[in-house]
C-alpha positions as a printed Julia matrix, in Angstrom:
363×3 Matrix{Float64}:
  -0.13   0.03     0.05
   2.99   2.06     0.83
   4.1    1.25    -2.59
   1.82   2.74    -4.41
   0.58   5.64    -2.31
   4.55   6.62    -3.6
   4.38   5.63    -7.18
   1.05   7.86    -6.95
   3.12  10.97    -5.13
   5.71  10.79    -7.61
   3.46  11.02   -11.13
   1.64  14.31    -9.74
   4.63  15.71    -8.7
   6.17  14.73   -12.0
   2.88  15.97   -13.48
   2.61  19.5    -11.55
   6.13  20.05   -12.35
   6.49  19.48   -16.26
   3.25  22.17   -16.15
   5.58  24.93   -14.52
   8.36  24.51   -17.13
   8.66  26.75   -20.28
  10.19  25.54   -23.3
  11.76  27.99   -26.0
  11.25  26.33   -29.4
  13.02  29.35   -31.05
  17.62  28.66   -30.8
  19.03  32.22   -30.53
  19.25  34.75   -33.77
  21.46  34.23   -35.9
  22.51  36.53   -39.09
  21.33  34.48   -41.62
  22.3   36.37   -45.26
  20.33  34.6    -48.2
  21.64  35.96   -52.14
  19.71  35.35   -54.94
  21.52  37.12   -58.26
  22.14  35.44   -61.74
  24.38  37.64   -64.03
  23.13  38.05   -67.91
  25.68  38.98   -70.35
  23.02  40.29   -72.45
  21.55  42.59   -70.23
  23.31  45.86   -69.11
  21.63  46.02   -65.36
  22.5   43.08   -63.01
  19.94  42.45   -59.71
  20.6   41.07   -57.14
  18.21  39.75   -53.93
  20.03  40.35   -50.7
  17.96  39.27   -47.42
  17.9   38.45   -43.98
  16.58  35.01   -42.33
  14.1   36.14   -39.13
  12.43  34.37   -36.73
  11.05  35.68   -33.99
   8.03  34.7    -31.0
   4.55  35.99   -32.68
   3.77  34.33   -36.08
   5.84  34.3    -39.46
   2.84  35.54   -41.41
   2.6   38.44   -38.78
   6.86  39.1    -39.27
   6.93  38.36   -42.83
   4.36  41.67   -43.26
   7.01  44.17   -42.05
  10.04  44.49   -44.04
  12.42  45.41   -41.16
  12.37  41.69   -40.07
  14.24  40.59   -44.02
  15.61  43.34   -44.7
  19.51  45.58   -44.4
  19.25  48.71   -43.52
  21.56  51.12   -46.05
  24.61  51.19   -43.13
  24.05  47.43   -42.27
  26.22  45.48   -44.97
  28.57  47.1    -47.55
  28.25  45.21   -51.15
  30.68  44.93   -54.31
  30.81  42.69   -57.39
  34.75  41.75   -58.17
  35.36  40.85   -61.53
  38.53  38.42   -62.46
  40.78  37.17   -64.81
  41.83  33.79   -65.98
  44.71  34.23   -63.23
  42.22  34.9    -60.09
  43.33  38.67   -60.33
  40.76  41.84   -59.94
  40.73  43.28   -63.25
  37.41  45.57   -62.24
  35.55  46.79   -58.76
  31.69  46.52   -60.34
  29.83  49.7    -58.23
  26.68  48.61   -55.96
  23.87  50.44   -56.22
  20.76  49.46   -53.07
  17.18  50.69   -54.87
  14.53  51.14   -52.44
  10.89  51.12   -53.3
  10.63  48.5    -56.34
   7.83  47.4    -57.86
   7.03  43.49   -56.55
   3.31  41.94   -56.48
   1.3   42.53   -52.99
   1.7   38.88   -51.2
   2.44  37.81   -47.61
   5.92  39.21   -47.11
   5.58  43.39   -46.78
   6.54  45.35   -50.31
   5.94  48.71   -48.97
  10.24  48.65   -49.1
  11.31  46.24   -51.89
  14.81  46.68   -51.92
  17.09  45.57   -54.57
  21.07  46.01   -55.31
  22.39  45.82   -58.84
  25.45  47.02   -61.17
  25.17  48.05   -64.4
  27.96  46.26   -67.34
  26.63  46.22   -70.59
  29.9   44.36   -71.61
  29.37  41.31   -69.47
  33.24  39.55   -70.28
  32.62  35.57   -70.67
  35.89  35.02   -69.71
  36.4   36.27   -66.47
  34.74  35.47   -62.93
  32.48  37.26   -61.11
  32.32  37.15   -57.2
  30.16  38.38   -54.76
  31.08  39.81   -51.62
  29.0   41.0    -48.48
  30.39  43.1    -45.61
  28.27  42.77   -42.01
  31.04  45.2    -40.39
  29.24  45.34   -37.1
  29.55  41.42   -37.2
  32.68  41.31   -38.81
  30.84  38.69   -40.95
  31.53  38.23   -44.92
  29.31  36.21   -47.07
  31.48  35.5    -50.74
  30.01  34.0    -53.75
  31.4   33.61   -57.11
  30.34  32.36   -60.82
  31.97  31.24   -63.85
  29.64  33.4    -66.99
  28.34  31.19   -69.3
  29.87  30.53   -72.95
  27.58  30.76   -76.27
  25.3   28.05   -77.4
  25.9   26.9    -81.36
  22.7   25.7    -83.19
  24.22  23.36   -85.95
  20.27  22.45   -86.67
  17.93  23.09   -88.53
  20.56  21.97   -91.41
  19.53  23.49   -94.49
  17.17  27.15   -94.55
  13.74  25.52   -93.87
  11.87  23.73   -91.33
  10.12  20.59   -92.78
   7.05  19.61   -90.62
   5.2   17.58   -93.75
   6.2   15.63   -96.72
   4.39  15.07   -99.73
   0.9   16.75  -101.06
  -2.0   17.6    -98.41
  -4.06  14.32   -99.06
  -0.92  11.76   -98.94
   1.65  12.82   -97.46
   2.67  12.67   -93.77
   3.7   14.31   -90.96
   7.34  13.88   -90.55
  10.12  14.6    -87.57
  12.8   17.69   -87.57
  14.95  17.27   -85.18
  16.53  20.44   -83.3
  21.08  20.36   -82.84
  22.55  22.28   -80.63
  26.56  22.64   -79.29
  26.86  23.48   -75.15
  29.65  26.31   -74.82
  31.53  26.12   -71.07
  30.12  26.38   -68.07
  26.59  25.4    -68.94
  24.57  23.18   -66.74
  21.2   23.16   -68.86
  19.54  24.03   -72.02
  15.8   24.46   -72.85
  14.55  24.91   -75.78
  11.76  26.0    -77.53
  10.14  26.35   -80.96
   8.37  29.73   -81.89
   5.97  29.82   -85.05
   5.21  32.86   -85.89
   2.44  35.38   -88.03
   0.86  37.96   -88.5
  -2.64  38.25   -88.72
  -4.0   40.86   -90.76
  -7.8   42.64   -90.46
 -10.16  43.61   -93.15
  -8.78  46.96   -94.85
 -12.09  48.85   -94.29
 -12.04  48.05   -90.46
  -8.29  50.44   -90.59
  -6.57  48.68   -87.97
  -2.91  47.43   -87.46
  -1.54  43.93   -88.21
  -0.73  42.19   -85.68
   2.11  40.21   -84.53
   1.69  36.68   -82.85
   3.16  33.42   -82.46
   2.72  30.11   -80.51
   5.29  28.63   -78.26
   5.71  24.7    -78.33
   8.43  23.82   -75.67
  11.14  21.32   -76.55
  11.7   20.76   -73.28
  14.83  20.6    -70.81
  18.65  18.8    -71.56
  21.6   18.11   -69.35
  24.58  19.25   -69.61
  27.1   15.96   -68.14
  30.9   18.52   -68.85
  31.31  21.66   -67.45
  34.61  22.16   -70.87
  31.95  22.79   -73.06
  31.56  21.25   -76.71
  28.25  18.63   -76.11
  25.96  18.17   -78.13
  22.45  18.1    -77.22
  19.08  17.19   -78.96
  15.25  17.76   -79.33
  12.82  16.61   -81.73
   9.22  17.69   -82.27
   6.63  15.55   -84.12
   4.9   17.28   -87.39
   1.86  15.84   -85.38
   2.97  17.42   -82.47
   3.4   20.64   -84.86
   0.55  20.88   -86.59
  -1.74  20.45   -83.17
  -0.35  22.88   -81.24
  -0.99  25.56   -83.89
  -4.45  24.3    -84.88
  -5.13  24.28   -80.43
  -3.94  28.04   -81.1
  -5.47  29.26   -83.7
  -9.38  29.51   -84.07
 -10.85  29.47   -87.48
 -11.34  32.95   -88.95
 -14.88  34.33   -88.62
 -16.93  37.36   -89.95
 -16.77  38.67   -86.19
 -13.33  38.54   -86.16
 -13.1   40.48   -89.1
  -9.74  39.59   -90.3
  -8.83  39.11   -94.12
  -5.82  36.53   -93.89
  -3.34  34.59   -91.36
   0.86  35.67   -93.43
   3.23  33.53   -91.85
   6.45  35.06   -90.26
   9.41  32.82   -90.01
  10.1   30.06   -87.32
  12.3   31.19   -84.81
  13.52  29.06   -81.65
  14.91  30.05   -78.16
  17.02  28.23   -76.17
  17.3   29.18   -72.36
  20.64  28.41   -70.48
  21.18  27.82   -67.14
  24.95  28.08   -65.76
  26.47  25.27   -63.53
  25.78  26.6    -60.53
  22.32  27.39   -61.06
  21.24  24.03   -62.95
  22.39  22.75   -59.49
  20.16  24.62   -57.33
  17.27  23.31   -59.62
  17.96  19.84   -59.04
  18.07  20.28   -55.2
  14.72  22.34   -55.26
  13.08  19.67   -57.5
  10.01  17.9    -55.72
  10.49  14.5    -55.09
   9.54  11.73   -57.02
  10.47   9.24   -54.03
   9.19   8.19   -50.37
  11.64  10.29   -48.78
  10.95  13.34   -49.05
  14.19  14.89   -46.9
  16.29  16.91   -49.63
  19.21  18.1    -49.33
  20.13  22.24   -49.38
  22.61  23.79   -51.89
  23.69  26.35   -52.33
  26.88  27.9    -53.38
  26.9   31.6    -51.25
  29.65  30.98   -48.48
  28.4   32.3    -44.97
  25.1   32.62   -45.98
  22.49  30.57   -48.38
  21.03  31.01   -52.05
  22.38  31.2    -55.44
  24.9   33.45   -57.09
  24.6   31.99   -61.34
  24.71  32.89   -64.01
  21.71  32.05   -67.16
  21.29  33.46   -70.67
  18.53  33.6    -73.52
  19.38  32.7    -76.36
  17.06  33.54   -80.05
  18.25  31.85   -83.22
  16.63  33.89   -86.35
  16.42  32.58   -89.77
  19.34  33.76   -92.08
  16.0   34.26   -94.36
  14.3   37.14   -95.0
  10.61  37.13   -95.99
  10.65  40.65   -96.85
  13.59  40.95   -99.24
  13.39  37.68  -100.53
   9.56  36.67  -100.7
   9.95  33.53   -99.16
   9.79  31.81   -95.14
  12.13  29.19   -93.89
   9.0   26.81   -93.69
   9.71  24.45   -96.89
   6.52  24.5    -99.0
   4.54  21.57   -98.37
   4.44  22.76   -94.84
   3.26  25.66   -96.28
   0.47  23.83   -98.11
  -0.51  21.71   -95.48
  -1.5   24.65   -92.77
  -3.46  26.47   -95.71
  -5.53  22.91   -95.8
  -5.97  24.05   -91.83
  -8.57  26.4    -92.91
  -6.99  28.52   -91.14
  -6.61  31.52   -92.55
  -2.45  30.96   -93.26
  -0.83  31.87   -96.41
   2.3   33.81   -97.93
   3.51  35.65  -101.0
   1.86  37.62  -103.24
   0.57  37.06  -106.62
   2.66  39.84  -108.67
   5.65  37.79  -107.1
   5.13  34.59  -108.02
   5.22  32.8   -104.91
   3.91  29.46  -105.62
   2.11  28.99  -102.33
  -1.26  30.46  -101.33
  -0.39  34.21  -102.34
  -2.15  36.55   -99.54
  -4.37  38.86  -100.97
  -5.49  41.89   -98.42
  -9.29  42.11   -98.39
């Protein structure tokens, strides 16, 4: 009996003692710098987003509503971007501008004081390395990151000058697949390719309205580079069936209410979105897990901070054929004839110049 009472007494003591103990789930605050920046060699102004992580006793939503919790004050950090040559020597220091109140869509985070850091360099030297240095003198802390600049991509296909997605006559021919090939430049991680079908909508003359350029974008997917040395051949394919299905899905037949005369074919172009090796790795790690294990590693190339500092570029491939000067487009004639047969109002050429396929006449 005594043992039973002693056990009950100990249990009650433990319960009351536990109720009197406060547990602090927040660790001690640490200054954690968050960096997001990519350099595009085709741009003139290059932007960096530099924030700090935040922690507090109140709701994270309430903390996010106050920009002071995640924004460094103007005198809190010093930012510089150094440009290094192949020997690692600094050849240029880029002056950083701190800009406030940059327009930003409303959301969870306070957007009344949106801060971006930027530097101006219209002629990025692709052979140099760019190093970001952030200094917090009060905490005696330096955050660094560096990236190489992606070298140019080389488009080797389409061979010849014209795209062909149909072979033979409209009634007896067949759809064929088009191959696109490009060679990577050094320091590329991934390349996403798109074929862009361009056309011009011409209103009826009586409307007095101007013509409108339009396009249908057809994603070909992404290919990953396996080497940072460049010269690697990447391939994409677009079947004729997919080419025509994309156009049919995006372009409706002309009706009376449209007040359109016709749709004039323009050149097909291609777009290549290129990511540097660091950005590529960051994107891979950030992708949703496809396995049962949802515990994914994190990746950053920012020393003493988190985030990513890398390079990217969007390359537009255009045909050397000039439809206005040469009275032809970079679409093979059998493909033009099949497009005309879809009854979507497509045509090209003028009767006066004798173009053999579906000449356009303004109505």
